[in-house]
Coordinates of C-alpha atoms and ligand atoms in Angstrom, one line a residue:
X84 CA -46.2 75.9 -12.0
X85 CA -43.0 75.2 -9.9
X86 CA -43.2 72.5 -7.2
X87 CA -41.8 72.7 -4.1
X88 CA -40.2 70.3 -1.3
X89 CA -42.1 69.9 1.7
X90 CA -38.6 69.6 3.6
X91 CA -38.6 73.7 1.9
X92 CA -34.4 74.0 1.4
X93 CA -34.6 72.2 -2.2
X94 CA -34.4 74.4 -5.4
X95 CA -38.1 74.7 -6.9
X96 CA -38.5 72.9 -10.2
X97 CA -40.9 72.3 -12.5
X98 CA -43.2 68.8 -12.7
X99 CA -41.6 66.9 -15.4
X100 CA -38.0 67.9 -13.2
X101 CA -39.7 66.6 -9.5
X102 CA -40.6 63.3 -11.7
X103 CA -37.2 62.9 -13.4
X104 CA -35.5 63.8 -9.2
X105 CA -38.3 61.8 -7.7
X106 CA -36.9 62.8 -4.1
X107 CA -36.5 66.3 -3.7
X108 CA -31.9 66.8 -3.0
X109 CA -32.9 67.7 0.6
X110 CA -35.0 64.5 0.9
X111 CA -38.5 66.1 0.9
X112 CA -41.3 65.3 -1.7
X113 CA -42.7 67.2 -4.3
X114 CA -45.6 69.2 -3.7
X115 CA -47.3 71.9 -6.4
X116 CA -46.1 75.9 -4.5
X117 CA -49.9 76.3 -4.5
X118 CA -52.2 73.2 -5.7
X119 CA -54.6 74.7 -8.3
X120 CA -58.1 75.4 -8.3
X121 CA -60.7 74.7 -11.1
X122 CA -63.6 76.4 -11.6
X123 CA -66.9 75.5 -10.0
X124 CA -68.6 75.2 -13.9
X125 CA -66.5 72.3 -14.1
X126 CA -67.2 70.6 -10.7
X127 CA -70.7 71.6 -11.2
X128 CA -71.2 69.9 -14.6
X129 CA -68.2 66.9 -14.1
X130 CA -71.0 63.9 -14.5
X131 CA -71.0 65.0 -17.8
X132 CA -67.5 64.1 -18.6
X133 CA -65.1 60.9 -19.0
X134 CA -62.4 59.7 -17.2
X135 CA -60.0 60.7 -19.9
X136 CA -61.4 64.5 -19.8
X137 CA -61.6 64.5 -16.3
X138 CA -58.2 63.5 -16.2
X139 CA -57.0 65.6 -18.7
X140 CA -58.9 69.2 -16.6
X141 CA -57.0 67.8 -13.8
X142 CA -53.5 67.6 -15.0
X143 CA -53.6 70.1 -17.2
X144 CA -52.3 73.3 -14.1
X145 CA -50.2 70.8 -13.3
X146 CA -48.5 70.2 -16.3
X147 CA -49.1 73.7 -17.4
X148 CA -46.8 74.6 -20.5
X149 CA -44.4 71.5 -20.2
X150 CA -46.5 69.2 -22.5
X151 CA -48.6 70.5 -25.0
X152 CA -52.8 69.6 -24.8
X153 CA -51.8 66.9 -27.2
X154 CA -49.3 65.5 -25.8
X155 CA -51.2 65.3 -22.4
X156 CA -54.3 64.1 -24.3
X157 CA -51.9 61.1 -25.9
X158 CA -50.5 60.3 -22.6
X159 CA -54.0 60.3 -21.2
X160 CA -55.8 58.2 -23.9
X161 CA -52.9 55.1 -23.5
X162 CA -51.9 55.3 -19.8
X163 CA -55.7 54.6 -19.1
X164 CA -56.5 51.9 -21.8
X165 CA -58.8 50.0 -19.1
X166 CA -61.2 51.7 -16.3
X167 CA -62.6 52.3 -13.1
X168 CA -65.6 51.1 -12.1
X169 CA -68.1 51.8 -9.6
X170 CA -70.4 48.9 -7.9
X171 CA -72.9 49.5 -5.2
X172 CA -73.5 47.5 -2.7
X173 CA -76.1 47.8 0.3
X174 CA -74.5 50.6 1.9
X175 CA -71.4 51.6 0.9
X176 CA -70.3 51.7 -3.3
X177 CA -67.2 50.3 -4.0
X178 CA -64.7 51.9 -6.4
X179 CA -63.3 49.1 -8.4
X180 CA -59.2 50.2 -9.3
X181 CA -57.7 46.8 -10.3
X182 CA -58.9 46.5 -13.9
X183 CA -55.2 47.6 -15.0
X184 CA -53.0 45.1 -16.2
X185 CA -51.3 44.0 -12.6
X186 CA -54.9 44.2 -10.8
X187 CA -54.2 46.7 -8.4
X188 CA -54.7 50.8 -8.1
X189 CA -50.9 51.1 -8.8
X190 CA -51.7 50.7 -12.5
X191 CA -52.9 53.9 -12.3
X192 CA -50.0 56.0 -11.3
X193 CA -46.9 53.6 -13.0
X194 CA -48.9 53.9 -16.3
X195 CA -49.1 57.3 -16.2
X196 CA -45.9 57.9 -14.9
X197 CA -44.0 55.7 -17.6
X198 CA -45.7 57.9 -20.4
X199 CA -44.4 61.1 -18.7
X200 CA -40.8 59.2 -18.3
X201 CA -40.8 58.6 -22.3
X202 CA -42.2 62.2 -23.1
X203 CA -39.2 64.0 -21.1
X204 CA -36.8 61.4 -22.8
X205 CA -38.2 62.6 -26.0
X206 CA -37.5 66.0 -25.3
X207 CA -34.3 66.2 -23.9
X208 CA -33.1 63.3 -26.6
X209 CA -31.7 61.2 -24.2
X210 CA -32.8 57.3 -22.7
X211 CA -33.3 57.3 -19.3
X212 CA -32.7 54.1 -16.8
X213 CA -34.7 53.6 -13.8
X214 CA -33.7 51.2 -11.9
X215 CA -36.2 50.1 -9.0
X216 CA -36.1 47.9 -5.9
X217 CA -38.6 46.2 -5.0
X218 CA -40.7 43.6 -2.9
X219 CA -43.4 42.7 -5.2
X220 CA -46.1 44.9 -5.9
X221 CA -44.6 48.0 -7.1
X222 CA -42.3 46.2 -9.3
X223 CA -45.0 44.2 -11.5
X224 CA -46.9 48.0 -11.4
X225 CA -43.7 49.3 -12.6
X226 CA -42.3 46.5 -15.1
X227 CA -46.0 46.8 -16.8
X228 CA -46.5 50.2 -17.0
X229 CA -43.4 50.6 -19.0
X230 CA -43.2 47.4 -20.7
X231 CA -42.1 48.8 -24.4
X232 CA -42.7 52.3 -23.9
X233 CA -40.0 54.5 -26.0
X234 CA -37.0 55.9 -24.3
X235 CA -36.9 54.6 -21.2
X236 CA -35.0 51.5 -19.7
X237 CA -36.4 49.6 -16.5
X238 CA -33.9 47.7 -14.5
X239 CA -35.6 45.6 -11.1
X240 CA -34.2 44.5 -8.3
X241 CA -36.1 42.1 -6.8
X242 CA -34.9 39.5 -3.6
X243 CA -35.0 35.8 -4.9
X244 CA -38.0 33.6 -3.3
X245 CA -39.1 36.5 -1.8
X246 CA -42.0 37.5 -3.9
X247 CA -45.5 35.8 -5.0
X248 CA -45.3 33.8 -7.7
X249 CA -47.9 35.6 -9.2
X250 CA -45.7 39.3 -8.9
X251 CA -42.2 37.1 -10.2
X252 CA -44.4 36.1 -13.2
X253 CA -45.7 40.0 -13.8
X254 CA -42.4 41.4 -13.7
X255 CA -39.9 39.0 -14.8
X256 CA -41.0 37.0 -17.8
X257 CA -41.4 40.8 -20.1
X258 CA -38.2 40.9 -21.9
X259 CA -37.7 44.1 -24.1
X260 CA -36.9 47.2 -22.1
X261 CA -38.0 46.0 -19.2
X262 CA -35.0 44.0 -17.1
X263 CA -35.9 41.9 -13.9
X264 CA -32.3 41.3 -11.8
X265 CA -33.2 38.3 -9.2
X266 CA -30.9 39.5 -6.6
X267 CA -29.2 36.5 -4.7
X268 CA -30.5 38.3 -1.2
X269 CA -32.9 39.8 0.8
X270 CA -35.1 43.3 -0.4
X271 CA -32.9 45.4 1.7
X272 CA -29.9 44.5 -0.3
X273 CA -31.8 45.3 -3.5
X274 CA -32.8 48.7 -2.0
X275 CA -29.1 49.3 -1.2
X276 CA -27.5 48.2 -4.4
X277 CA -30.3 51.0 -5.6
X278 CA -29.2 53.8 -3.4
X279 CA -25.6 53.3 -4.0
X280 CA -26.4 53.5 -8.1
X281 CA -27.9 56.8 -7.7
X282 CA -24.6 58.1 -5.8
X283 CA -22.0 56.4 -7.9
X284 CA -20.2 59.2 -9.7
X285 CA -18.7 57.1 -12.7
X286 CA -22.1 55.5 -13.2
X287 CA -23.8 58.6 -13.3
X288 CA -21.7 59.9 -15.7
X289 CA -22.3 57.3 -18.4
X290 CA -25.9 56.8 -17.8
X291 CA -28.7 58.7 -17.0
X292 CA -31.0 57.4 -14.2
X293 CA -34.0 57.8 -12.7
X294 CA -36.3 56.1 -10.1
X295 CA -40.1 55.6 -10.3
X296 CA -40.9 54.7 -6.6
X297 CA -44.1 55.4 -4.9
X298 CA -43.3 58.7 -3.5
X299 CA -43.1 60.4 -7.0
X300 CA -44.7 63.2 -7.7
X301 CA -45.7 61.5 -11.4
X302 CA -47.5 59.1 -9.7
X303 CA -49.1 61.0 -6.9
X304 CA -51.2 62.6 -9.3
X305 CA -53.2 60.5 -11.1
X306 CA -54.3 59.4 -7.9
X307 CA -56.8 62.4 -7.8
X308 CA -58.7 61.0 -11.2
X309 CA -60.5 58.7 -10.0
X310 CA -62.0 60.1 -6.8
X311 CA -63.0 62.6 -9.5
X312 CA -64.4 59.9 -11.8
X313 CA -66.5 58.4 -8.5
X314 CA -67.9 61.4 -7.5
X315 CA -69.3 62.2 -11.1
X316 CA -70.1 59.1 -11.5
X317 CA -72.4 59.4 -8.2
X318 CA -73.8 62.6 -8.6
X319 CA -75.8 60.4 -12.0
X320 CA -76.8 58.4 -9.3
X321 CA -78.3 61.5 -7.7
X322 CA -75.9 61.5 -4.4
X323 CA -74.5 65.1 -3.6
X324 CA -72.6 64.2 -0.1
X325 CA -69.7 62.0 -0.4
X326 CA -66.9 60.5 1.9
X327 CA -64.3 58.1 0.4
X328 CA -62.6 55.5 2.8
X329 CA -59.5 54.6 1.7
X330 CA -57.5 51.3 2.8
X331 CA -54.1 53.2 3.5
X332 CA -50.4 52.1 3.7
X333 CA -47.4 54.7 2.6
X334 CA -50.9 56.9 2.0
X335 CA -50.1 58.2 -1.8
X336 CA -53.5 57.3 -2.2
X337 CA -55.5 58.8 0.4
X338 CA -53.0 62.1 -0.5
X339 CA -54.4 61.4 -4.0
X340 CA -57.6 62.3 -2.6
X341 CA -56.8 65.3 -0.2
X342 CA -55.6 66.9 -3.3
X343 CA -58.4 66.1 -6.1
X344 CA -60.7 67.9 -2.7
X345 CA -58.4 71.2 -2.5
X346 CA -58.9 71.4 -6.7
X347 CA -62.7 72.1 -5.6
X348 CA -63.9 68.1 -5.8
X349 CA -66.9 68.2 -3.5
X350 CA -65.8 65.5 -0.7
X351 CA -67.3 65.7 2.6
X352 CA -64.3 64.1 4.5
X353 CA -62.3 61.1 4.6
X354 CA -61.6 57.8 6.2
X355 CA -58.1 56.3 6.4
X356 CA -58.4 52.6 7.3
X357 CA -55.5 50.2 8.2
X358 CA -54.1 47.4 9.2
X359 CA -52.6 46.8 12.7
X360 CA -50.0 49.3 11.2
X361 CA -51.9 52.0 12.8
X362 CA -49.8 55.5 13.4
X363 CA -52.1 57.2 11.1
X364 CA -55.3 56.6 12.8
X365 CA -53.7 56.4 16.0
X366 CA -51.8 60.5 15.3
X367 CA -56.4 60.8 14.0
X368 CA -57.6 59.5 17.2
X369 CA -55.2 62.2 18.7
X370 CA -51.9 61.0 19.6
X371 CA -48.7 62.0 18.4
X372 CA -47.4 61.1 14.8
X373 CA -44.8 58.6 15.6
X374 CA -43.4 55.9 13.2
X375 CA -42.8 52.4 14.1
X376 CA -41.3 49.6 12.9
X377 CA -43.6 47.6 10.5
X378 CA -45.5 44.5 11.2
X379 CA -46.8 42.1 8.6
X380 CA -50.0 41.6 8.0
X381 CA -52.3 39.5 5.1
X382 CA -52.8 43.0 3.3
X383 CA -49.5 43.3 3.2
X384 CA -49.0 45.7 0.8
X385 CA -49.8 48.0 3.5
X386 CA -47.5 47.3 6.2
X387 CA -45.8 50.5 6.5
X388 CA -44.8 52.0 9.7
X389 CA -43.5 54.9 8.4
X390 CA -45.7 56.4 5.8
X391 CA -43.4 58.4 4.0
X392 CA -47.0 60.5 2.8
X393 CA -48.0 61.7 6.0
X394 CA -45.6 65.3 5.4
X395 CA -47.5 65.4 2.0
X396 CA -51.1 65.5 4.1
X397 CA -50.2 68.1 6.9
X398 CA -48.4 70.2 4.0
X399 CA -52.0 70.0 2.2
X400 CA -53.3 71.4 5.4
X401 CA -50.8 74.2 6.2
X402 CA -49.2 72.3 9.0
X403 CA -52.3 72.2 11.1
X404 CA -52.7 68.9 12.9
X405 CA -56.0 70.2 13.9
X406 CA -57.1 70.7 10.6
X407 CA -56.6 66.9 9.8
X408 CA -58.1 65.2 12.9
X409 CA -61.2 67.6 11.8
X410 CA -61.5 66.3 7.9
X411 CA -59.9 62.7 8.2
X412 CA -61.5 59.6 10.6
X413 CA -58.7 56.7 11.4
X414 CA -59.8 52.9 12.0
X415 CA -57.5 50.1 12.2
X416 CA -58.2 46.6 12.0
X417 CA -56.5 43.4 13.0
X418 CA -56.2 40.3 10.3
X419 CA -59.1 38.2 12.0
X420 CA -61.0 41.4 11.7
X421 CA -60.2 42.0 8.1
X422 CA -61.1 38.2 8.1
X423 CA -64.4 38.4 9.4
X424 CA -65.3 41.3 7.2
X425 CA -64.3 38.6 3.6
X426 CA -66.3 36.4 5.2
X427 CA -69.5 38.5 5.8
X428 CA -69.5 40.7 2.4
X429 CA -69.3 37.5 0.7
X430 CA -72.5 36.3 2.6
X431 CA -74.5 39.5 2.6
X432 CA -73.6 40.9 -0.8
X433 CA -72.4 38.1 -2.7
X434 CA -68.9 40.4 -3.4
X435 CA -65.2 39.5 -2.8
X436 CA -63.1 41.7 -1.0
X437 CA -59.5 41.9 -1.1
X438 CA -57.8 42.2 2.2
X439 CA -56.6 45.5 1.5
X440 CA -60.3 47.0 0.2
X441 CA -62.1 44.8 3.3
X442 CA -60.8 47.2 5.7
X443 CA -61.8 49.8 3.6
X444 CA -65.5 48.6 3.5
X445 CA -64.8 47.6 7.5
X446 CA -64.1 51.2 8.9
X447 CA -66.7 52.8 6.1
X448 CA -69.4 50.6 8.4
X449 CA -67.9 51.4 11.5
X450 CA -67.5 55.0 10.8
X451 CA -71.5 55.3 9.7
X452 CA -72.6 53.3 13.0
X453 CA -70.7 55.7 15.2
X454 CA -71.9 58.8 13.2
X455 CA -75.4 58.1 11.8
X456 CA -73.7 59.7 8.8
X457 CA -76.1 59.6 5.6
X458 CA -73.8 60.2 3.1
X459 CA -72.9 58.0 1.1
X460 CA -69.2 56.1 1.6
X461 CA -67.1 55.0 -1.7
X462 CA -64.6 52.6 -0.2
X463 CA -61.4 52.4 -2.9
X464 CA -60.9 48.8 -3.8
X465 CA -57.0 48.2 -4.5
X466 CA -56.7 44.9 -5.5
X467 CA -58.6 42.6 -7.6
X468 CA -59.6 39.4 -5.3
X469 CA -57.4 37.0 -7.5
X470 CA -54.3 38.3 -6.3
X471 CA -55.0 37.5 -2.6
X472 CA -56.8 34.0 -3.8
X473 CA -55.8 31.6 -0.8
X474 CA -56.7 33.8 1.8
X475 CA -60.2 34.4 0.2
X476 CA -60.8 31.3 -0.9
X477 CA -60.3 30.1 2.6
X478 CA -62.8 32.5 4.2
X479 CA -65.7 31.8 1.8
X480 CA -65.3 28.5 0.5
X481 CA -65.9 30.1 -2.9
X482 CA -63.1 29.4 -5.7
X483 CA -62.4 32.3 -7.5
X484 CA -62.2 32.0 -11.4
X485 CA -58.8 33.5 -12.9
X486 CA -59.5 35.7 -15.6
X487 CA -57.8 35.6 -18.6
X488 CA -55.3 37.4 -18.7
X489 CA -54.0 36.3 -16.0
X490 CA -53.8 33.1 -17.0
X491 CA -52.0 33.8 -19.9
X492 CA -48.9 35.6 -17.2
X493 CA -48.8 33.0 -15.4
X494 CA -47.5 30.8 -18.3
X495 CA -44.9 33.0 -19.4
X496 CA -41.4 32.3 -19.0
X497 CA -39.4 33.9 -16.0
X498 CA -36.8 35.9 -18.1
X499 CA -35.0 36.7 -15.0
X500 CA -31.4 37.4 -14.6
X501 CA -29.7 35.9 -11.8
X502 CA -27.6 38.5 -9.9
X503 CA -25.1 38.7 -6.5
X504 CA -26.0 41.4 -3.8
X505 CA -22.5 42.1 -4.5
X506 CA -22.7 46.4 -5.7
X507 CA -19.4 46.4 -8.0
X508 CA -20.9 42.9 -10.6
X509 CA -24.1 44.7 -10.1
X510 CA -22.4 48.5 -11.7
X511 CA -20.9 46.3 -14.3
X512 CA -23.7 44.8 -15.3
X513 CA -25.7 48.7 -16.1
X514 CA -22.4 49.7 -17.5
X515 CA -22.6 47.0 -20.0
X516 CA -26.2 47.0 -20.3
X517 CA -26.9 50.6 -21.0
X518 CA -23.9 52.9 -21.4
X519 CA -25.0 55.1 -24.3
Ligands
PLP52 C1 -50.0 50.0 -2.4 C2 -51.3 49.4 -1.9 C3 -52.1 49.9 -0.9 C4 -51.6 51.1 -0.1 O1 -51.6 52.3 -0.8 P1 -50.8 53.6 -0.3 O2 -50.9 54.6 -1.4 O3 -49.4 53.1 0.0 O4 -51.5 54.0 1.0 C5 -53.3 49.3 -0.6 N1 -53.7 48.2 -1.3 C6 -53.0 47.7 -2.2 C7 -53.5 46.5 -2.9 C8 -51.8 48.2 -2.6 O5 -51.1 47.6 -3.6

């Protein structure tokens, strides 16, 4: 399998080469020449299997001849050491993803990702240093999923007193291979210290780098098990018709989804909810596609004007607008909205919602009441309550209990290494850190 940029002038390469690139060299992303098919027997009989063979039938085309069935099988079995679950509710089920170790979805794809990472090091006998900018949530994601995997270095960028305490504590108190830089500056300044790495000739030369952000095709893809893993998992339920609604931002998720449907997963269509960040649902409803600066919002790790997905979603439909508008339904709702909705789930069902996953459940509801739809509706939930507790607390009066693990973060020491936004200190410092 070669994989292709969706900008079409970049060399195709094969998967483990459009991870190690992560941006295609004429600034496209990644996408499979043709995205594989499985055979019906296996769609037809998928309640029968587990997440990890589910996964495993997925990424197998994907990966086809650059990891053997064991080595996928390995990096299967301890990327996923914790699970997805599904809970139903009155009307809608909810897809529980933040049981990984940073209590949000992105488990998922870093975990998976990181494994990859340490295989290709293996192979090509060389350490590999990703160095990642971030504002919070990708970084703890990140820091985690690689935290003392073999062969690979992570170096983070992160702007100091802008993050939660909460993402500070998951990414900068690990220690090991895994090195948090609290940049004296704002994110912007850790993105372009980043960017200016990866074009540094000397630096280049002495190390080898990589990056691991969202838009990586390593990532993307197990983003498709788990809309696998709900389907079979409704289908013991005895439901046949399904629709996921999917609280979107950059929309590697949603994509997630699009392509676990053209691999043969039975999915009626999809909903992509949002925030007041809305150029997705607005290009649904039937205007033009056209970014816009981003505005902040409490489910803030979707405040993305420009969701650097959306080439990935017409690319999965041939270029064909119309063919999106036709499979995909847009809602967007405002923070009092997303408020209301807390409030309300907690009363009726007795269930927190995360911001993010409340607008999920929100346009799942509004979507069946405008279409009399009687299929059932698994809304993805991203992020474990906990990590939005103040906002929560605040709309049901109900204190949420802190589970265990995550007490144990938050008394870990910050590690943290204090650094100017200054470029050259910053090329000295991976110099000295990891010249080989
Ligand atoms: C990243 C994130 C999202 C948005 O996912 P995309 O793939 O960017 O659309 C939604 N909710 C939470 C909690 C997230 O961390």
């Amino acid at each position: 399998m070669k994989y292709i940029s969706t900008s079409k002038q970049a060399e195709p390469v094969s998967f483990l080469e459009a991870m190690r690139n992560g941006l295609a060299p004429d600034g496209g992303l990644y996408m499979p020449e043709t995205v594989p098919v499985l055979d019906k027997a296996f769609w037809d009989s998928i309640s029968e299997y587990k997440f990890s063979e589910i996964a495993f039938r997925i990424a197998k085309p994907w990966l086809n001849n650059e990891l053997s069935d064991n080595e996928l099988q390995q990096v299967i079995e301890t990327a996923f050491n914790f699970s997805a679950n599904v809970h139903s509710l009155q009307k809608q089920h909810i897809l529980e993803l933040f049981h990984g170790p940073t209590f949000a979805f992105k488990d998922f794809g870093a975990r998976f990702m990181a494994r990859l990472f340490s295989e290709k090091a293996k192979k090509a006998d060389q350490r590999v240093t990703i160095l990642v900018a971030t504002s919070g949530d990708t970084g703890s994601a990140v820091a985690r999923g690689f935290y003392k995997v073999s062969g690979v270095n992570v170096c983070l960028l992160y702007p100091k007193g802008k993050v939660s305490p909460l993402q500070e504590k998951q990414m900068a108190t690990l220690g090991e291979n895994v090195t948090a830089l609290e940049v004296d500056g704002v994110f912007d300044d850790c993105q372009r210290m980043v960017k200016q790495a990866f074009t540094d000739s000397e630096l280049n030369r002495q190390l080898t780098l990589s990056s691991a952000n969202s838009i990586n095709i390593a990532r993307l893809l197990p983003q498709s098990f788990y809309y696998a893993f709900a389907v079979s998992e409704l289908k013991k339920m005895g439901h046949n018709e399904i629709i996921f609604s999917v609280p979107s931002g950059n929309f590697g998720n949603l994509t997630g989804g699009l392509i676990a449907k053209k691999m043969g997963l039975p999915v009626q269509r999809f909903i992509a909810a949002t925030n007041r960040n809305e150029v997705v649902p607005d290009f649904l409803k039937g205007s033009e596609f056209s970014p816009k600066p981003s505005v902040q919002t409490i489910s803030n790790a979707m405040d993305v004007g420009n969701p650097s997905n959306f080439v990935r979603m017409l690319h999965l439909y041939g270029g064909s607008e119309k063919a999106m508008r036709k499979e995909i339904s847009g809602y967007s709702y405002s923070d009092d909205q997303t408020r209301e909705t807390i409030r309300e789930v907690y009363t009726n069902e007795n269930y927190l919602l995360c911001p993010h996953t409340a607008i999920g459940y929100r346009a799942a509801d509004e979507f069946r009441r405008e279409t009399g739809s009687r299929a059932e509706i698994v809304t993805l939930a991203t992020a474990h309550p906990i990590k939005f507790k103040d906002v929560i607390e605040k709309e049901t009066g109900q204190e949420i209990p802190i589970p265990n693990q995550l007490k144990k973060d938050l008394q870990e020491e910050k590690k943290s290494i204090p650094m100017s936004s200054n470029f050259s200190e910053f090329k000295a410092f991976l110099m000295d850190q990891y010249r080989q």
